mmCIF file of C-alpha atoms in Angstrom:
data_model
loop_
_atom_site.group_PDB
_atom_site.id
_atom_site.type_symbol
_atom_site.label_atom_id
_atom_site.label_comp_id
_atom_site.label_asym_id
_atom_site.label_seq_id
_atom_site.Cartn_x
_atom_site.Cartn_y
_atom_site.Cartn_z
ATOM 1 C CA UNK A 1 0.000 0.000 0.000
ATOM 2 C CA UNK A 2 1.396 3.388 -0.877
ATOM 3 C CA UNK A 3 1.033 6.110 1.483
ATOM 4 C CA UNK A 4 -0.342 9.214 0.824
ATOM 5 C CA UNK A 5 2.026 12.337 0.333
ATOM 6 C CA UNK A 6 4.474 10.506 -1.515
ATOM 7 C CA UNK A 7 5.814 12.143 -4.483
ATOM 8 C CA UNK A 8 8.138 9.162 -6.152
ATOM 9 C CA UNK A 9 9.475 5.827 -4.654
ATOM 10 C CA UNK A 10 11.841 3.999 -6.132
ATOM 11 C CA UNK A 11 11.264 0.193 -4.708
ATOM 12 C CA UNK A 12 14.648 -2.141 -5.193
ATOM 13 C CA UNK A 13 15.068 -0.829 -8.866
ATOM 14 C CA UNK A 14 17.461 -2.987 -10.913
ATOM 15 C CA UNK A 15 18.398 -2.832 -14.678
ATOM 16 C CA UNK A 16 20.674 -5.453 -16.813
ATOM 17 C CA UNK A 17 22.222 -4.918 -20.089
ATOM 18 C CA UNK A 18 23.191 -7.751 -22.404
ATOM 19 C CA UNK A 19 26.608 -6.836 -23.648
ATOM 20 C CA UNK A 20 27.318 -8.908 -26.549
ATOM 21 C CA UNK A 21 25.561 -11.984 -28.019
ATOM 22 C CA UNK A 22 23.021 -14.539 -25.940
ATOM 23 C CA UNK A 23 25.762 -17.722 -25.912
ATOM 24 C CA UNK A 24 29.214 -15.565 -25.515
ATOM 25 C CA UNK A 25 27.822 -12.123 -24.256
ATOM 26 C CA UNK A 26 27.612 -11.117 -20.707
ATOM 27 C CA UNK A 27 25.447 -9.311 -18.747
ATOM 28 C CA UNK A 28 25.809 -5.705 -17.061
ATOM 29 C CA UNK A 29 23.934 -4.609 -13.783
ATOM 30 C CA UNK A 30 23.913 -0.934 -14.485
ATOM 31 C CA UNK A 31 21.771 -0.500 -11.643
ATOM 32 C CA UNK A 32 21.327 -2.503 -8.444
ATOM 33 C CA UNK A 33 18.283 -2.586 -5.825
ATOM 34 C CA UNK A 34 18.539 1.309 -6.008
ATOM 35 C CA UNK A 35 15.570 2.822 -3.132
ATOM 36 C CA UNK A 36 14.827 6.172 -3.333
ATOM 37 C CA UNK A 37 11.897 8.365 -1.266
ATOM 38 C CA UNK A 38 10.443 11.702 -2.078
ATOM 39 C CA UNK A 39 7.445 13.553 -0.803
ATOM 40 C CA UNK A 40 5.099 15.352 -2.033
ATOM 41 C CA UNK A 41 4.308 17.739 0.510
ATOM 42 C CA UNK A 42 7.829 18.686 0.570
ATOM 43 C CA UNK A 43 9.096 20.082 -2.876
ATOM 44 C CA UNK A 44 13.092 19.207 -2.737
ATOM 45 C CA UNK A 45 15.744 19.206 -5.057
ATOM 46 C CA UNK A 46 17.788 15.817 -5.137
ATOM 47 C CA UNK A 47 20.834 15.044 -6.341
ATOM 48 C CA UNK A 48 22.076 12.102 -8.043
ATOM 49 C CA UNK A 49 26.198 12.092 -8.137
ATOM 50 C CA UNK A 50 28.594 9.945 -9.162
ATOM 51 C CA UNK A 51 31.049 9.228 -12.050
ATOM 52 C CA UNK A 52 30.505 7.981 -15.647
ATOM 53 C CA UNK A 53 28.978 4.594 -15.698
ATOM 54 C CA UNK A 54 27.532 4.817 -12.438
ATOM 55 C CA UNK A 55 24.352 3.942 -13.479
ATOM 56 C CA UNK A 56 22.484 7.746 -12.218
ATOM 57 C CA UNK A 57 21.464 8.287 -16.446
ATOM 58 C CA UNK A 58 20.043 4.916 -16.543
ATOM 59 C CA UNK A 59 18.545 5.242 -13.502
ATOM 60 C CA UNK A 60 16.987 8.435 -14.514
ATOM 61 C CA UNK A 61 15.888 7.564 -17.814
ATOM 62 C CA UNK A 62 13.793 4.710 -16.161
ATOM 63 C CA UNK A 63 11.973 7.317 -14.138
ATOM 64 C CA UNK A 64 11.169 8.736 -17.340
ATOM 65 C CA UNK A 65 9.694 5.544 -18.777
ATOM 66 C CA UNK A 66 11.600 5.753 -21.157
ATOM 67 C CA UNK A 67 13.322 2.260 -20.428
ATOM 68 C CA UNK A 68 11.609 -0.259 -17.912
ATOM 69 C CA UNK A 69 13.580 -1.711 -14.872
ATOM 70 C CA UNK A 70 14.648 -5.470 -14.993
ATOM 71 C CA UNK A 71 12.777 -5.696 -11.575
ATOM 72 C CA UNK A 72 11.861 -3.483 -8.895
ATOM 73 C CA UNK A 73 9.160 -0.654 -8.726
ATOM 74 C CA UNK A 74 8.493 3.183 -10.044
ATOM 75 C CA UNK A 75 6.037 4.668 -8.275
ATOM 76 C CA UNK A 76 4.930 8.449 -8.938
ATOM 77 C CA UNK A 77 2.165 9.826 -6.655
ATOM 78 C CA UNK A 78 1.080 6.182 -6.103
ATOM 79 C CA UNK A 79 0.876 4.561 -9.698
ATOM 80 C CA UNK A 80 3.617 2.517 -11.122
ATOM 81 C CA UNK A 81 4.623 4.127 -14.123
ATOM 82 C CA UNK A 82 5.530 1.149 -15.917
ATOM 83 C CA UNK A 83 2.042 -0.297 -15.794
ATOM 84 C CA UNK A 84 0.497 2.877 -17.569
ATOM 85 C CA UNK A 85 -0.526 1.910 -21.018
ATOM 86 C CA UNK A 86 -3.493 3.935 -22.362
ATOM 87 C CA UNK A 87 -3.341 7.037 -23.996
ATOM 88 C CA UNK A 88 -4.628 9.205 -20.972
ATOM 89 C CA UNK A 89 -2.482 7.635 -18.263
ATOM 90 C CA UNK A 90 0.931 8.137 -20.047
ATOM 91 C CA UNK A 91 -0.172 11.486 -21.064
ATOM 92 C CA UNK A 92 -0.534 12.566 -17.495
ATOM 93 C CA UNK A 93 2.636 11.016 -17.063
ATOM 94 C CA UNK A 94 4.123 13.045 -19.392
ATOM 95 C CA UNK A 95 2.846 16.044 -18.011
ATOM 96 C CA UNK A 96 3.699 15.678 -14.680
ATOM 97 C CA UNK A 97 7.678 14.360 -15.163
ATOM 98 C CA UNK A 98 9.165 16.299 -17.406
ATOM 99 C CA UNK A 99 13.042 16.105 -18.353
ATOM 100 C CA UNK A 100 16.248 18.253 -18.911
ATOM 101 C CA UNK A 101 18.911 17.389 -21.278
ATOM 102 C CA UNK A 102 22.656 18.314 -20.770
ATOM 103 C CA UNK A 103 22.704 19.862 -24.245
ATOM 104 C CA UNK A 104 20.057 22.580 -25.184
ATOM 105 C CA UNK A 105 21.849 22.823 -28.446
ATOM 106 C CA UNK A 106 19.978 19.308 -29.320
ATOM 107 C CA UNK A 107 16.731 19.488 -27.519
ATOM 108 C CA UNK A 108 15.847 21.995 -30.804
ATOM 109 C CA UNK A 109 15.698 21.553 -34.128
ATOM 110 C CA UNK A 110 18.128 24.564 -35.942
ATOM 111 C CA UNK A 111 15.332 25.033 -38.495
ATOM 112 C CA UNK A 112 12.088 25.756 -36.276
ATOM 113 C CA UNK A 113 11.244 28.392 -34.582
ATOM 114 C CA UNK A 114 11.913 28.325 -30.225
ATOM 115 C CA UNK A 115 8.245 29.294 -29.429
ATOM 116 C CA UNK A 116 6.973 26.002 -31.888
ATOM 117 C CA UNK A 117 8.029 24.402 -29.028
ATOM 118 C CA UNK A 118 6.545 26.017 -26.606
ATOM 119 C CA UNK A 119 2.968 26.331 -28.497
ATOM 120 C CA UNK A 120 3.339 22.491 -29.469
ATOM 121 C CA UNK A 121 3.553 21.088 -25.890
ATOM 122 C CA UNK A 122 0.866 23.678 -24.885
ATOM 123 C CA UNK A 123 -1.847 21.895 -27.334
ATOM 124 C CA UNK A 124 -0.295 18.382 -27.048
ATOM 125 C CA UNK A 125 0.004 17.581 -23.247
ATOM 126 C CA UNK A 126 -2.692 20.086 -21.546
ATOM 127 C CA UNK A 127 -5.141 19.676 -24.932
ATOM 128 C CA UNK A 128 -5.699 23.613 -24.528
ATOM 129 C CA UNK A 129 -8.156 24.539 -27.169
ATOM 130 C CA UNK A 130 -7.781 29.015 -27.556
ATOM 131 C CA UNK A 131 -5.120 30.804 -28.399
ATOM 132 C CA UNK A 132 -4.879 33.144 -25.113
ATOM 133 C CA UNK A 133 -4.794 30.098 -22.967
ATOM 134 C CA UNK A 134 -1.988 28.827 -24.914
ATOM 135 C CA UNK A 135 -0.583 32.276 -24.756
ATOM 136 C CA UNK A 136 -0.963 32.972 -21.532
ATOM 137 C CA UNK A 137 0.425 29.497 -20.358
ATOM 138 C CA UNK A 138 3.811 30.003 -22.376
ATOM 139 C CA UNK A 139 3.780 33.273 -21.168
ATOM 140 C CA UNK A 140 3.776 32.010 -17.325
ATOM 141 C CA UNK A 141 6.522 29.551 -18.490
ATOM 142 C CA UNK A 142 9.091 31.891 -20.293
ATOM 143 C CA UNK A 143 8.225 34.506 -17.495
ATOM 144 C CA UNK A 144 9.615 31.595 -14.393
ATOM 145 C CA UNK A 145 12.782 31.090 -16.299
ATOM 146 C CA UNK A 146 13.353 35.151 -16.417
ATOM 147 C CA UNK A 147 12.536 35.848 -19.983
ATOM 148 C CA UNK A 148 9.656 37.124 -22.226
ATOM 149 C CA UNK A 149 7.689 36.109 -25.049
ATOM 150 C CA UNK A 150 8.738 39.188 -26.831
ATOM 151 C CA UNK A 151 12.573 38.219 -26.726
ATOM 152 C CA UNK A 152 11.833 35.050 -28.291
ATOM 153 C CA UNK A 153 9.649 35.849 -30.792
ATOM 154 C CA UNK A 154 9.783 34.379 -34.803
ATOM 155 C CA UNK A 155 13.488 33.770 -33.460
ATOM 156 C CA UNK A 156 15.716 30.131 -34.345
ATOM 157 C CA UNK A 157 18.063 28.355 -31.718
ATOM 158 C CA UNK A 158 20.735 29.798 -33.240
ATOM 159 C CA UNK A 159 20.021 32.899 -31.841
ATOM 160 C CA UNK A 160 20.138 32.117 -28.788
ATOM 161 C CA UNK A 161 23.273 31.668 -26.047
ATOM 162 C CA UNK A 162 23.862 28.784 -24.701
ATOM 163 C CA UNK A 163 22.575 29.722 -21.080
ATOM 164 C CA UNK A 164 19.410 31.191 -22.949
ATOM 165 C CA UNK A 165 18.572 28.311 -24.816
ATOM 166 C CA UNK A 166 18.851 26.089 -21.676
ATOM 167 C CA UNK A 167 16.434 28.110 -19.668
ATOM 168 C CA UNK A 168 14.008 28.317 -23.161
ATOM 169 C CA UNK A 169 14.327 23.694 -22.279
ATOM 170 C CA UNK A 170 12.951 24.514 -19.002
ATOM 171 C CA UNK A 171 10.370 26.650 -19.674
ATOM 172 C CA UNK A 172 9.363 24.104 -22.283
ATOM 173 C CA UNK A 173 9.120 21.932 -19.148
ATOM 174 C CA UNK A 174 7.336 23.984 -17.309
ATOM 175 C CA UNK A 175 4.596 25.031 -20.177
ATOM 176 C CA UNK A 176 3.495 21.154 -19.130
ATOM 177 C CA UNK A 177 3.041 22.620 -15.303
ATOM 178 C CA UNK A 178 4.946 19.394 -14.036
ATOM 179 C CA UNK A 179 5.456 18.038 -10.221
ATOM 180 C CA UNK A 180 8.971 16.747 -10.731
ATOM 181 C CA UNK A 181 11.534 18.018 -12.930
ATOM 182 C CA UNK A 182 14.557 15.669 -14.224
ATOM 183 C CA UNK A 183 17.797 17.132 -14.865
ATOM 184 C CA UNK A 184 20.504 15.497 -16.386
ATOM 185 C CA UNK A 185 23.218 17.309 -16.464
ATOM 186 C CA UNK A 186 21.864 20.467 -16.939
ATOM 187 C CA UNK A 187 25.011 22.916 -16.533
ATOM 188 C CA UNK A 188 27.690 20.735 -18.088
ATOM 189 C CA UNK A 189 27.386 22.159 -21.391
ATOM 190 C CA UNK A 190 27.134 26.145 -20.262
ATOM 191 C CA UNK A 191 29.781 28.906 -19.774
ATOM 192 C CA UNK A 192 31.018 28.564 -15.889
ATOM 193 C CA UNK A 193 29.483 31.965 -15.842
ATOM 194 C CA UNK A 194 26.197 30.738 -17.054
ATOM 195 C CA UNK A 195 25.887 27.875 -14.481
ATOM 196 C CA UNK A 196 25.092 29.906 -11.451
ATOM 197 C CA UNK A 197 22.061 31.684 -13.332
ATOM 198 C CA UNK A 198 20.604 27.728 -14.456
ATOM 199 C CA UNK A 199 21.331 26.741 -11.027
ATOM 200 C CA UNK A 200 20.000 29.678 -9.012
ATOM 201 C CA UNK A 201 16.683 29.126 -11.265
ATOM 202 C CA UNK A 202 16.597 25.348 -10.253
ATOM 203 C CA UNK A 203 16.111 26.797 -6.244
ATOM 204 C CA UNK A 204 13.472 29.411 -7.062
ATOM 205 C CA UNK A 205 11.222 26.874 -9.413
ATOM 206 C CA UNK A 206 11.745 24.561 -6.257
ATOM 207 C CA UNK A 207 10.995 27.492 -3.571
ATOM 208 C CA UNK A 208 8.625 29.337 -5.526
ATOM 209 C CA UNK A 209 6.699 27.141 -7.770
ATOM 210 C CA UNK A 210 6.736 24.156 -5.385
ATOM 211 C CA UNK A 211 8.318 21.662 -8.171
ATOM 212 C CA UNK A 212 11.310 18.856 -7.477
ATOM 213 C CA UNK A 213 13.825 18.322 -9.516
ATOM 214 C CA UNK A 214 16.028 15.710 -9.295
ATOM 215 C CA UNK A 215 19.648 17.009 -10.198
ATOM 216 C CA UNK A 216 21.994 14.258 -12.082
ATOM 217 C CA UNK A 217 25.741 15.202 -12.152
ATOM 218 C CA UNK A 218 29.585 13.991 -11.514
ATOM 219 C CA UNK A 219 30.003 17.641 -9.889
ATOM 220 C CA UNK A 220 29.749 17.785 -6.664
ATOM 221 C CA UNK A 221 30.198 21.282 -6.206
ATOM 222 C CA UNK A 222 27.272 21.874 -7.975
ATOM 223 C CA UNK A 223 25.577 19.584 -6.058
ATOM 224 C CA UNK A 224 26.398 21.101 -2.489
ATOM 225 C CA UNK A 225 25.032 24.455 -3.965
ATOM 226 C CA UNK A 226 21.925 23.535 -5.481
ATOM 227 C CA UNK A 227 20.667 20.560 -3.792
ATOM 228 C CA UNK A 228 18.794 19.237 0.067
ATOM 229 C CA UNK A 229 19.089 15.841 -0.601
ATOM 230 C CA UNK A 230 22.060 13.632 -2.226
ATOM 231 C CA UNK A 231 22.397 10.226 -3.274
ATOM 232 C CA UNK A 232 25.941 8.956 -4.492
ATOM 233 C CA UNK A 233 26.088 6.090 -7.085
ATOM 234 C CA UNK A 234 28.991 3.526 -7.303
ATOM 235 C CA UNK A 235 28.859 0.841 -9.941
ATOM 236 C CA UNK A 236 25.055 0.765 -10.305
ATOM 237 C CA UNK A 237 24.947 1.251 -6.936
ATOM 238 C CA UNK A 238 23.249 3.877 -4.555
ATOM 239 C CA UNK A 239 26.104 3.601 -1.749
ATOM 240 C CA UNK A 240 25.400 6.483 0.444
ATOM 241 C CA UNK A 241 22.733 8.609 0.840
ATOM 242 C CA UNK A 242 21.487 12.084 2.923
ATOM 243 C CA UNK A 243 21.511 15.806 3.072
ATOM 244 C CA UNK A 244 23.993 17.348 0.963
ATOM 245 C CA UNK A 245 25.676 19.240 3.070
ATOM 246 C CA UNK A 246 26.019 16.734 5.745
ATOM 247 C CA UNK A 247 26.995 13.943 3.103
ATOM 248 C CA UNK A 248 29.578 15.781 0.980
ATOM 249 C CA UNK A 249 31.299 17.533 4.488
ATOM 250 C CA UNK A 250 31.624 14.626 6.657
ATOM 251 C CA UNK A 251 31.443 11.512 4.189
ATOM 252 C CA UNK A 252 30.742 8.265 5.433
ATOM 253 C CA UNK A 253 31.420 5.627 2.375
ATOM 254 C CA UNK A 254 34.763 5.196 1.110
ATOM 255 C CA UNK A 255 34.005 5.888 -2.126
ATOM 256 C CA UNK A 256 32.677 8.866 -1.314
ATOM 257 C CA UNK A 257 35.588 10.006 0.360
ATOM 258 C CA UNK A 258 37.766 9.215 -2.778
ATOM 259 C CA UNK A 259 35.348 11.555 -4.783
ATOM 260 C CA UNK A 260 36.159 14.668 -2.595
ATOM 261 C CA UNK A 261 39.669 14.320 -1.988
ATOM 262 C CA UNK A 262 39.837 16.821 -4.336
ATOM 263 C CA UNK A 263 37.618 19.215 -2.473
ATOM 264 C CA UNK A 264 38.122 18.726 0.818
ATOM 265 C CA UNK A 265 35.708 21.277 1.903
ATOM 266 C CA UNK A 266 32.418 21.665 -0.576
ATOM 267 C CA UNK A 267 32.455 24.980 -2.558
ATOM 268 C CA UNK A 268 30.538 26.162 -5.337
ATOM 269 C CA UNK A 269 32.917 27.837 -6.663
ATOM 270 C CA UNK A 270 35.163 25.135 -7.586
ATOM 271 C CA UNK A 271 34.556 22.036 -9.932
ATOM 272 C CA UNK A 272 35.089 18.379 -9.065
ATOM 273 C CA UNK A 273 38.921 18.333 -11.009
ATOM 274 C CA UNK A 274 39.525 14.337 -10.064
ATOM 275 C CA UNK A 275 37.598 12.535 -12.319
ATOM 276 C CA UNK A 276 37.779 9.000 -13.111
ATOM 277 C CA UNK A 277 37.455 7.877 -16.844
ATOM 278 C CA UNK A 278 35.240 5.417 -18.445
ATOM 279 C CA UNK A 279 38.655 3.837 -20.006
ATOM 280 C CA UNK A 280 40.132 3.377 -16.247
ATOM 281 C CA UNK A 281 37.084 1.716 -15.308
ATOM 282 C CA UNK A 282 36.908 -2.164 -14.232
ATOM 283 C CA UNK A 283 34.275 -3.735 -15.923
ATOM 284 C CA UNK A 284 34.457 -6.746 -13.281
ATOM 285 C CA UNK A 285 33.799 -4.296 -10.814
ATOM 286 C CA UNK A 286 30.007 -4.402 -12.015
ATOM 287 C CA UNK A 287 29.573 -8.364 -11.623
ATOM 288 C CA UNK A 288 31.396 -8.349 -8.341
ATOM 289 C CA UNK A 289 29.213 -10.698 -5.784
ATOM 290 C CA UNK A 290 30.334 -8.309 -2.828
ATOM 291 C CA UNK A 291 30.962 -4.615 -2.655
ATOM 292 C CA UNK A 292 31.474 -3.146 -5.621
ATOM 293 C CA UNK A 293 34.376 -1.089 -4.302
ATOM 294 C CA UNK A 294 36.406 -3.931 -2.563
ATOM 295 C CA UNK A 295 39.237 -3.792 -5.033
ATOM 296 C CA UNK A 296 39.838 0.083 -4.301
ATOM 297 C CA UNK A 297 38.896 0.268 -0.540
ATOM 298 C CA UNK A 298 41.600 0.487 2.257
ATOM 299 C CA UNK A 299 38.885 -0.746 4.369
ATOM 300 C CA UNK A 300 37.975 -3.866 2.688
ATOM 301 C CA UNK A 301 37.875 -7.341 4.694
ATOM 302 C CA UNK A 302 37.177 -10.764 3.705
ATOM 303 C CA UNK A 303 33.518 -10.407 4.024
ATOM 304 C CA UNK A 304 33.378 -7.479 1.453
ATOM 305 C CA UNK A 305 34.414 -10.125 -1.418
ATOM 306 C CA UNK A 306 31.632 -12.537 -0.619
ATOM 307 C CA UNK A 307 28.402 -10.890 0.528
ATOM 308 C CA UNK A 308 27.017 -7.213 -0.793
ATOM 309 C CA UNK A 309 27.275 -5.013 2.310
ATOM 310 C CA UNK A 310 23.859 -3.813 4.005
ATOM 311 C CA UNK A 311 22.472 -0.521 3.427
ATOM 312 C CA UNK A 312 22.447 0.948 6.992
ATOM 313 C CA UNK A 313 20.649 3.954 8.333
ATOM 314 C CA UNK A 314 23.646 5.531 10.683
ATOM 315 C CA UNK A 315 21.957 8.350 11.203
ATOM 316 C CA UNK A 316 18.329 9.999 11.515
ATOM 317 C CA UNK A 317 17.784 10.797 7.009
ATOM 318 C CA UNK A 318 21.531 9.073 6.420
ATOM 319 C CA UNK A 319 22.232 5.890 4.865
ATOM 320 C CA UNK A 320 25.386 4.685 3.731
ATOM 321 C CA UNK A 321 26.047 0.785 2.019
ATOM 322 C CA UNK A 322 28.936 -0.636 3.921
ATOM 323 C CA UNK A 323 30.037 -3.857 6.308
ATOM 324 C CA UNK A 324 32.296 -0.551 8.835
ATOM 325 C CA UNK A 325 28.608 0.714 9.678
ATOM 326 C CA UNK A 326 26.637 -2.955 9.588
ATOM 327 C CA UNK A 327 26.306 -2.460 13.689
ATOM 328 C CA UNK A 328 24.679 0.676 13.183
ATOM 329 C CA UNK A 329 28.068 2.817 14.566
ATOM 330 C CA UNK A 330 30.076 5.648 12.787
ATOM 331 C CA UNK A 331 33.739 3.904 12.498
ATOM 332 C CA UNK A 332 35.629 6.135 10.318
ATOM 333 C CA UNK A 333 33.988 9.253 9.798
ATOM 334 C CA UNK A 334 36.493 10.842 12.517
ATOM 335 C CA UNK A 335 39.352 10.012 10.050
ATOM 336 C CA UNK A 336 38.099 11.999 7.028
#
């Protein structure tokens, strides 16, 4: 039974790839048993962190629907998503999760007009039938994301900044007058003197105009400024999880630790600079029976080799996956 109040749960959520062919392919758990709460009473921004191939664009593309989990739940405001199938139910899907690409460059077509996009989700996901209702809902839209209907008038992307063109995305979002918002890496592609602007407008559509967003990005600066809530991914898997600021200043997971050696103190000001490529990546590390960290962490025993390590609330809203904290006590967060 779902409780009331709740805006998305994410129940044990696991997807497999096949990599290669069905006799002498293997298989790839890019996510594993993720759980994930939000309310609905309580707009929030979350955060999903982690490196590339840590399974938080996978993860967030099956909140979209737009691929279906090998097992596990999606629930949003008590339906599962994956079990809409008429016309009516995934349209009021669509207009209540609505998504954010990293590159506004490709979210328009260079030979159509900005505003056809705005007047073409207007008619197609709230059916409005007039012309001032249509106007007046793009004009709320452009309005939230600080510009006017005036500046983008009979005017093609290519007219538009970068920065611009990423807040015209997310007033396209908004013309739909959505609950939950998902970003995936929304500043990555904008001037570092852009980011603060996209950022600043992600916290007053989530103050203001009550929506949550959940944030995807490998930069956890970004992350500290903009988000309440943060969830870190390792592998496919969610391996610690709280507020931001608690989780990315005294960091209970060693993985999590690695990612901020480089910023020992969170500031939005600076970028994550240690980053860890796809190419250095262990592909084993994704099949592993225990942790999927073991091979990296100075921590590791015996035990982390054989059996996956409990996901263990440590503290009241903090969670962290790991055999140091399996007795329910902080053991090395003193050390960090």
């Amino acid at each position: 039974m779902i409780e009331q109040g709740i805006l998305l749960r994410i129940e044990n959520v696991t997807k497999i790839f096949r990599i290669g062919g069905r006799i002498t392919g293997s298989k790839l758990v890019a996510v594993s048993n993720a759980n994930i709460e939000m309310e609905g009473s309580k707009p929030e921004i979350f955060a999903l962190a982690g490196e590339s191939g840590s399974g938080k664009t996978t993860l967030a593309r099956m909140i979209l629907g737009l691929i279906e989990p090998s097992s596990g739940r999606i629930i949003f405001k008590g339906r599962d998503i994956n079990t809409l199938k008429n016309r009516k139910d995934k349209l009021w899907f669509k207009r209540e999760v609505q998504p954010i690409f990293q590159n506004p460059f490709e979210a328009f077509n260079p030979l159509k007009k900005v505003e056809s996009y705005l007047f073409e989700t207007a008619k197609n996901l709230l059916l409005l039938k007039t012309k001032d209702e249509v106007l007046e809902n793009i004009s709320q839209a452009v309005k939230a994301v600080g510009m006017s209907l005036e500046e983008i008038k009979d005017r093609y992307p290519s007219e538009f900044s970068g920065g611009q063109l990423q807040r015209l995305s997310i007033a396209r979002a908004l013309v739909a007058k959505p609950s939950l918002l998902i970003a995936d890496e929304p500043v990555s592609m904008v001037d570092a003197s852009l980011r603060m602007s996209i950022l600043n407008l992600f916290r007053n559509l989530n103050k203001d105009h009550g929506v949550s967003i959940i944030y995807i990005t490998h930069d956890l600066a970004t992350a500290y400024y903009v988000s309440d809530r943060i969830a870190i991914m390792f592998r496919g898997v969610i391996v610690e999880l709280g507020p931001v600021d608690e989780v990315l200043s005294k960091p209970y997971h060693p993985y999590t630790q690695l990612l901020l050696e480089s910023i020992p103190k969170p500031d939005p000001d600076r970028k994550w600079e240690r980053r860890i490529k796809l190419s250095d990546m262990e592909v084993k590390e994704y099949s592993l029976v225990g942790c999927k960290f073991v091979t990296r962490c100075p921590y590791a025993k015996e035990i982390c080799k054989k059996k996956e390590p409990p996901f263990v609330h440590v503290e009241k809203g903090r969670s962290v996956k790991c055999f140091l904290y399996s007795n329910g006590t902080i053991k090395i967060s003193e050390e960090v």
